[in-house]
XYZ file of C-alpha atoms in Angstrom:
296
model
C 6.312 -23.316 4.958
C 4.715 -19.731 4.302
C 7.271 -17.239 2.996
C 6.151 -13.513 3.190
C 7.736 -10.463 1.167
C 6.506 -6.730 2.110
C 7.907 -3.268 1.664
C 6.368 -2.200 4.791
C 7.418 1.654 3.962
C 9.254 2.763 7.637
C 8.330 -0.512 10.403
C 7.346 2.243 12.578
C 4.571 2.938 10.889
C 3.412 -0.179 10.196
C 3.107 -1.295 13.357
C -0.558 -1.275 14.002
C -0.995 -3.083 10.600
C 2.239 -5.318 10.845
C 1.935 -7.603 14.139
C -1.945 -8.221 13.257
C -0.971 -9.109 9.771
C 1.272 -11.385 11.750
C -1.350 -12.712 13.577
C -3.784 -13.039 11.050
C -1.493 -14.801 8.087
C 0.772 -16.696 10.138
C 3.724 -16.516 8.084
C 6.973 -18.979 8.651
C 9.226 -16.516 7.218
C 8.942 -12.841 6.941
C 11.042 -10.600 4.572
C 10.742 -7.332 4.899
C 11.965 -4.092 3.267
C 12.309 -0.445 3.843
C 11.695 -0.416 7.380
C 13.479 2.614 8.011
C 15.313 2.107 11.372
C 18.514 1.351 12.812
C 19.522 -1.992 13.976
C 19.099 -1.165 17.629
C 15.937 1.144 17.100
C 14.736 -2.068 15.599
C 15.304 -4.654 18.374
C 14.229 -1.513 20.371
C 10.801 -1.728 18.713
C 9.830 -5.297 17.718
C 11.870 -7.765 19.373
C 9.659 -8.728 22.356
C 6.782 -8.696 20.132
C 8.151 -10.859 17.472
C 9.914 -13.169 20.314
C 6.344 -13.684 21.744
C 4.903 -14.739 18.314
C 7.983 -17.419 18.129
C 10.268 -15.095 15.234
C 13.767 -15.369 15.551
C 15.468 -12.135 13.614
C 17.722 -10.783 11.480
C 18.242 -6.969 10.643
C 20.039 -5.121 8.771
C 18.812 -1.531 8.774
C 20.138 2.279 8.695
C 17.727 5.143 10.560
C 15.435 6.807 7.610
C 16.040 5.118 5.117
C 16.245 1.536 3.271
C 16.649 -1.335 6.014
C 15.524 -5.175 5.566
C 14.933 -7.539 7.966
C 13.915 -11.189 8.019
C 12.095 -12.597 10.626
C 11.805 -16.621 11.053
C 10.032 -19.560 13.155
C 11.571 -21.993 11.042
C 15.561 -21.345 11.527
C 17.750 -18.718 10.642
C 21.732 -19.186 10.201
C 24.399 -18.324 8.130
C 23.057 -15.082 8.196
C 24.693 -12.242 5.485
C 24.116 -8.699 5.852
C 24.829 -6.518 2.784
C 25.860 -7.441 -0.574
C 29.318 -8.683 -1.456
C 30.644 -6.730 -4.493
C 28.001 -4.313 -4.735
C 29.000 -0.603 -6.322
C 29.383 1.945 -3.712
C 27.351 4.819 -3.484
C 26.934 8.359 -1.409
C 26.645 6.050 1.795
C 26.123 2.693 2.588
C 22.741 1.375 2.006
C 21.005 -1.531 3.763
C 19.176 -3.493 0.898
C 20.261 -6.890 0.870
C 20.063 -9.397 3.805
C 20.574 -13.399 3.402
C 19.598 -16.419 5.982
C 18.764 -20.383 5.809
C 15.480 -20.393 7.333
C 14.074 -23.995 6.914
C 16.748 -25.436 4.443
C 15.885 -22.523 1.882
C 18.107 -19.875 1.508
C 16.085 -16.555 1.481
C 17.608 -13.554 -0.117
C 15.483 -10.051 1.082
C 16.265 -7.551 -0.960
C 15.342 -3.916 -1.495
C 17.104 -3.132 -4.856
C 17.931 0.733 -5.578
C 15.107 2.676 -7.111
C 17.225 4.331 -10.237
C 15.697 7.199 -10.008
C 15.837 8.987 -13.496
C 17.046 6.766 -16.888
C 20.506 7.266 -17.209
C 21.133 8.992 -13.766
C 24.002 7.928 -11.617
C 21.373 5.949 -9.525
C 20.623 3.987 -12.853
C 23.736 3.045 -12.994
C 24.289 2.151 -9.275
C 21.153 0.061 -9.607
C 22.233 -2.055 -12.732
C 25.702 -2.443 -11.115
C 23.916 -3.445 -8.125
C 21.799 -5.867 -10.141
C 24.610 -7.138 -11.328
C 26.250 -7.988 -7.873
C 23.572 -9.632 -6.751
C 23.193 -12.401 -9.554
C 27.122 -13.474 -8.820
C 26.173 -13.885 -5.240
C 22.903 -16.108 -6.222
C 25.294 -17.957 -8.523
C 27.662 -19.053 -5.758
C 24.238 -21.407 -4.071
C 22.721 -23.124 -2.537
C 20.238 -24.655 -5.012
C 17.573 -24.394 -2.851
C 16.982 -20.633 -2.883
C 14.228 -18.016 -3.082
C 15.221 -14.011 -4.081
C 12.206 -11.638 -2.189
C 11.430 -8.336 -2.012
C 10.827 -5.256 -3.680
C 13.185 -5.628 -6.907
C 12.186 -1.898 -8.554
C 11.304 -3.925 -11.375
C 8.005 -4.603 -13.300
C 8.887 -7.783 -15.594
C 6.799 -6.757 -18.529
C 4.608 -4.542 -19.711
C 1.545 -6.835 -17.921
C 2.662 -6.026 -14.933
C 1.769 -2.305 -15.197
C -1.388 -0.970 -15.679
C -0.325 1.235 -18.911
C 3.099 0.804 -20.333
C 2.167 4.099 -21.970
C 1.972 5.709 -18.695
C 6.062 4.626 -17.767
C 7.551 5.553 -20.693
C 10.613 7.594 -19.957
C 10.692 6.386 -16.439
C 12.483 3.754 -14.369
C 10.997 0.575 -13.164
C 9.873 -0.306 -16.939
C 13.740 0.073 -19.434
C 14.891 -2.490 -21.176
C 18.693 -2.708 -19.247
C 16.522 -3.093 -15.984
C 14.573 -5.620 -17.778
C 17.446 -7.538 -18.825
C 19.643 -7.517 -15.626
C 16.198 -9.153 -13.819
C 16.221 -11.429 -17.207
C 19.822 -12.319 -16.157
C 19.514 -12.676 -12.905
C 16.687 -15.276 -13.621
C 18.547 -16.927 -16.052
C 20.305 -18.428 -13.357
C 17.263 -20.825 -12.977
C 14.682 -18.316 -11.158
C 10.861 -18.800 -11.771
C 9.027 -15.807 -11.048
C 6.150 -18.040 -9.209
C 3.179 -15.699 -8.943
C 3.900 -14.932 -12.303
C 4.156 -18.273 -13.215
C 0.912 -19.500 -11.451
C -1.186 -16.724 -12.831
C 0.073 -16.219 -16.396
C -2.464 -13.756 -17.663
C -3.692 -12.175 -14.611
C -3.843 -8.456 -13.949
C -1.443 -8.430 -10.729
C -0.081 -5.144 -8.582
C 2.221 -5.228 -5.764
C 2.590 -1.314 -5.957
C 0.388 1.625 -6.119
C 1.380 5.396 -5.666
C -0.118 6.850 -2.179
C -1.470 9.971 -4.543
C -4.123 10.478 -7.308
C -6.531 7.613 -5.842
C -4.168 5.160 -7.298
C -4.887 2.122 -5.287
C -8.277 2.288 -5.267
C -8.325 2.790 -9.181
C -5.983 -0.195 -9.157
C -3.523 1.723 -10.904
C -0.272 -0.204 -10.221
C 3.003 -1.863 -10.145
C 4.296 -5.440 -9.807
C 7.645 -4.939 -8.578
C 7.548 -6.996 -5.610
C 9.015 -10.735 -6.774
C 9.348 -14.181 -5.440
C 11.695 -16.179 -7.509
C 12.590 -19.367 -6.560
C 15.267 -22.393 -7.649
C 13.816 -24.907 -9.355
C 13.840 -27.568 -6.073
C 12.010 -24.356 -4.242
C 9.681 -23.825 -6.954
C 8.275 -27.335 -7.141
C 7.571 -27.365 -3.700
C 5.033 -24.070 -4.125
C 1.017 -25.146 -3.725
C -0.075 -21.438 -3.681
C 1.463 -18.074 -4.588
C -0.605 -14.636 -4.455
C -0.835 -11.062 -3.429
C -2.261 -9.738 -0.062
C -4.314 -6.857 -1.284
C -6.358 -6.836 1.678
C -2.857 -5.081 3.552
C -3.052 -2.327 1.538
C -6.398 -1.211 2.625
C -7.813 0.388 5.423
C -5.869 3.000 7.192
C -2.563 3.310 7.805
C -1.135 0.884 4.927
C 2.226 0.948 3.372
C 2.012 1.405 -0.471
C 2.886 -1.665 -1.279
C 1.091 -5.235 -0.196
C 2.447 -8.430 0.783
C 3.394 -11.704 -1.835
C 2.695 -14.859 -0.027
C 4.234 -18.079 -1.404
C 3.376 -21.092 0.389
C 5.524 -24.325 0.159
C 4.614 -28.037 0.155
C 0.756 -26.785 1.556
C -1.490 -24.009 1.226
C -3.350 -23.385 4.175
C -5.755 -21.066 2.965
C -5.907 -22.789 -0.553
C -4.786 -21.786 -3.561
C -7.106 -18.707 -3.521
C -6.486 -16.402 -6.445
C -3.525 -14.615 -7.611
C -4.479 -11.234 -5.718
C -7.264 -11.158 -2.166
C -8.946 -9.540 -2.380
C -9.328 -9.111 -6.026
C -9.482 -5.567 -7.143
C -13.071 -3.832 -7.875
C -11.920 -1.477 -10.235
C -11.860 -2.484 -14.110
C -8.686 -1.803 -16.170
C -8.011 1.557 -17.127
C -8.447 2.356 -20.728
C -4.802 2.885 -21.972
C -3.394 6.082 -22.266
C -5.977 7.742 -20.301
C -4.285 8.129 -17.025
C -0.767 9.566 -16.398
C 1.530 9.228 -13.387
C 1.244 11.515 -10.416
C 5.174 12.164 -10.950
C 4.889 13.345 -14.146
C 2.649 16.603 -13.370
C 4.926 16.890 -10.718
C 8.782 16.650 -11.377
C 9.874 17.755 -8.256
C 8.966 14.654 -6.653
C 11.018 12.624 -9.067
C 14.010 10.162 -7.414
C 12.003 10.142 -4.082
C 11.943 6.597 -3.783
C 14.680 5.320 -2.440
């Protein structure tokens, strides 16, 4: 079973780059976050496409902004929209959206940005954090948590730690709600396959980021330990954020029991640029403060 986690960054978009992608990587199970439309503008959209490529679905979405859906050819019941106990905040957001496809249960999530250290949206975002790792608690054991957590792990998993200081994404109380959250059994498996590689999920539409591989990995796969054993391959879809038209993040691809294209590297294609030298390049955010707390 192929399991698929992308911010697609508004579904409308994306969809000259989506139902190829579809196409192309063949994907069991599709999570997928910030697409930006209403339910019915959804099924509006994409059902007859995804019906024709054999996708049951499941949205949960709210017209602008946020959204997650998870589309399926292997099942999908005892589907959850929402997250029980989360904070509250201005409105109600769509970011969390659970379903059994295949026997797993597959959480998509699209956890709150934060914004600004120690902003109200921090806070939201921790208590949010902390929400979701009572409802991963309560089962099944065979689980996998997707999507676009707003989280790099560790320092390795941005291009200059230097470069985040005094922003979200990177703080330690982040850090250590993902550590709890984890601690629950998780294993971060592209992390886990490729210890020491340099892997992005992320990279800012400005400043040439992406093609100076100047990035983020803050879109997880973490998986129970009877999901975990089961995974034969586990990388990033770089070639999805090239080209024209791409969302700014790329796909993770974890494939279970078989890997049909092997196990081919932790990022395809692999990145041409080399590692920038740190504390030579700065964010684009931070010559321009106005654009702070954008993403959602």
């Amino acid at each position: 079973m192929r399991i698929a986690t992308w911010n697609v960054n508004s579904v409308r978009q994306r969809m000259p780059r989506l139902l190829p992608w579809l196409d192309d990587r063949r994907p069991d199970v599709v999570c997928l976050q910030e697409t930006k439309l209403a339910d019915d503008a959804f099924a509006e959209l994409l059902d007859d496409e995804l019906a024709a490529r054999g996708y049951a679905v499941a949205a949960h979405g709210q017209g602008g902004w946020n959204g997650v859906a998870i589309l399926s050819r292997v099942g999908l019941d005892d589907v959850v929209t929402g997250l029980a106990g989360a904070p509250d905040w201005e409105v109600p957001e769509a970011r969390a959206l659970a379903a059994t496809c295949g026997g797993v249960r597959v959480h998509c999530l699209y956890v709150p940005n934060g914004r600004q250290p120690d902003s109200d949206h921090y806070r939201y975002k921790l208590e949010w954090l902390a929400a979701l790792r009572d409802v991963v608690a309560g089962g099944p054991d065979d689980a996998i948590v997707v999507g676009d957590m707003n989280i790099a792990p560790a320092d390795a998993d941005v291009f200059d730690p230097e470069a985040y200081v005094g922003q979200t994404h990177v703080t330690p109380p982040e850090r250590a709600a993902l550590a709890d959250l984890m601690a629950l059994g998780l294993h971060d498996v592209v992390r886990e396959r490729w210890p020491s590689e340099r892997i992005f999920t992320y990279w800012d539409y400005r400043a040439g980021m992406f093609h100076k591989d100047l990035g983020m990995r803050i879109d997880l796969a973490l998986a129970s330990a009877p999901v975990a054993e089961r995974v034969r391959a586990a990388w990033v879809d770089r070639q999805a954020r090239k080209g024209t038209g791409p969302s700014d993040h790329a796909p993770v691809i974890v494939d279970l029991d078989e890997a049909p294209d092997g196990d081919i590297g932790p990022v395809v294609p692999p990145p041409s640029a080399k590692p920038a030298r740190r504390g030579s390049t700065r964010l684009p955010q931070a010559d321009d403060p106005t654009t702070r707390g954008d993403r959602r």
